[in-house]
């Protein structure tokens, strides 16, 4: 089944501030920062490094990614 990008809903991408230790604290398990980066990139997020973490810009078609909790899940 082919899908058209013209039919996708999208929104302007805004950066989500994510601290490097947030996912581990939220999920209650250790996740190395390099693994967090790899997982976010696999979701087609753009990562902008900052002190203590990243500014994460989700792709415009990922309407489900808008807050740090979404990224951790």
Short mmCIF file of C-alpha atoms in Angstrom, two decimals:
data_model
loop_
_atom_site.label_atom_id
_atom_site.label_comp_id
_atom_site.label_asym_id
_atom_site.label_seq_id
_atom_site.Cartn_x
_atom_site.Cartn_y
_atom_site.Cartn_z
CA UNK A 1 0.00 0.00 0.00
CA UNK A 2 1.51 3.28 -1.06
CA UNK A 3 0.99 6.39 1.00
CA UNK A 4 1.24 9.94 -0.14
CA UNK A 5 3.08 12.51 1.91
CA UNK A 6 0.48 15.02 0.76
CA UNK A 7 -2.10 13.18 2.90
CA UNK A 8 0.01 13.23 6.05
CA UNK A 9 -0.92 15.62 8.78
CA UNK A 10 2.01 17.69 9.92
CA UNK A 11 2.89 20.56 12.16
CA UNK A 12 5.80 22.93 12.40
CA UNK A 13 8.57 21.19 14.31
CA UNK A 14 9.47 22.77 17.62
CA UNK A 15 12.46 21.74 19.71
CA UNK A 16 11.84 19.75 22.88
CA UNK A 17 14.42 20.25 25.60
CA UNK A 18 15.61 16.85 26.86
CA UNK A 19 18.12 16.45 29.68
CA UNK A 20 20.57 13.58 29.18
CA UNK A 21 19.44 11.84 32.39
CA UNK A 22 15.68 12.43 31.96
CA UNK A 23 14.86 9.16 30.19
CA UNK A 24 16.62 7.09 32.85
CA UNK A 25 14.82 8.96 35.64
CA UNK A 26 11.42 8.79 33.92
CA UNK A 27 11.69 5.10 33.01
CA UNK A 28 13.53 4.01 36.15
CA UNK A 29 16.33 2.27 34.27
CA UNK A 30 19.78 3.26 33.09
CA UNK A 31 19.99 4.27 29.44
CA UNK A 32 23.35 5.49 28.15
CA UNK A 33 23.18 8.87 26.38
CA UNK A 34 24.57 7.32 23.18
CA UNK A 35 21.65 4.87 23.13
CA UNK A 36 19.15 7.70 23.68
CA UNK A 37 20.69 9.53 20.70
CA UNK A 38 20.52 6.41 18.53
CA UNK A 39 16.87 5.77 19.42
CA UNK A 40 15.82 9.35 18.78
CA UNK A 41 17.62 9.41 15.43
CA UNK A 42 15.86 6.16 14.47
CA UNK A 43 12.59 8.08 14.98
CA UNK A 44 13.94 10.67 12.48
CA UNK A 45 14.42 13.31 15.18
CA UNK A 46 17.09 15.96 14.74
CA UNK A 47 19.32 16.39 17.81
CA UNK A 48 20.92 19.68 18.70
CA UNK A 49 23.46 19.14 21.51
CA UNK A 50 23.31 21.54 24.45
CA UNK A 51 24.84 21.56 27.93
CA UNK A 52 23.36 18.63 29.84
CA UNK A 53 21.34 17.17 27.00
CA UNK A 54 19.74 17.96 23.68
CA UNK A 55 17.17 20.05 21.95
CA UNK A 56 15.20 17.44 20.03
CA UNK A 57 13.33 18.43 16.89
CA UNK A 58 10.88 15.70 15.89
CA UNK A 59 9.94 15.30 12.25
CA UNK A 60 6.82 17.26 11.31
CA UNK A 61 4.78 14.09 10.75
CA UNK A 62 5.37 12.79 14.31
CA UNK A 63 2.42 14.50 15.96
CA UNK A 64 2.83 12.18 18.97
CA UNK A 65 6.19 13.71 19.96
CA UNK A 66 5.67 17.04 21.68
CA UNK A 67 6.93 16.78 25.29
CA UNK A 68 9.90 15.08 27.03
CA UNK A 69 7.64 12.26 28.28
CA UNK A 70 6.78 11.37 24.68
CA UNK A 71 10.46 11.07 23.83
CA UNK A 72 11.17 8.88 26.87
CA UNK A 73 8.37 6.48 26.05
#
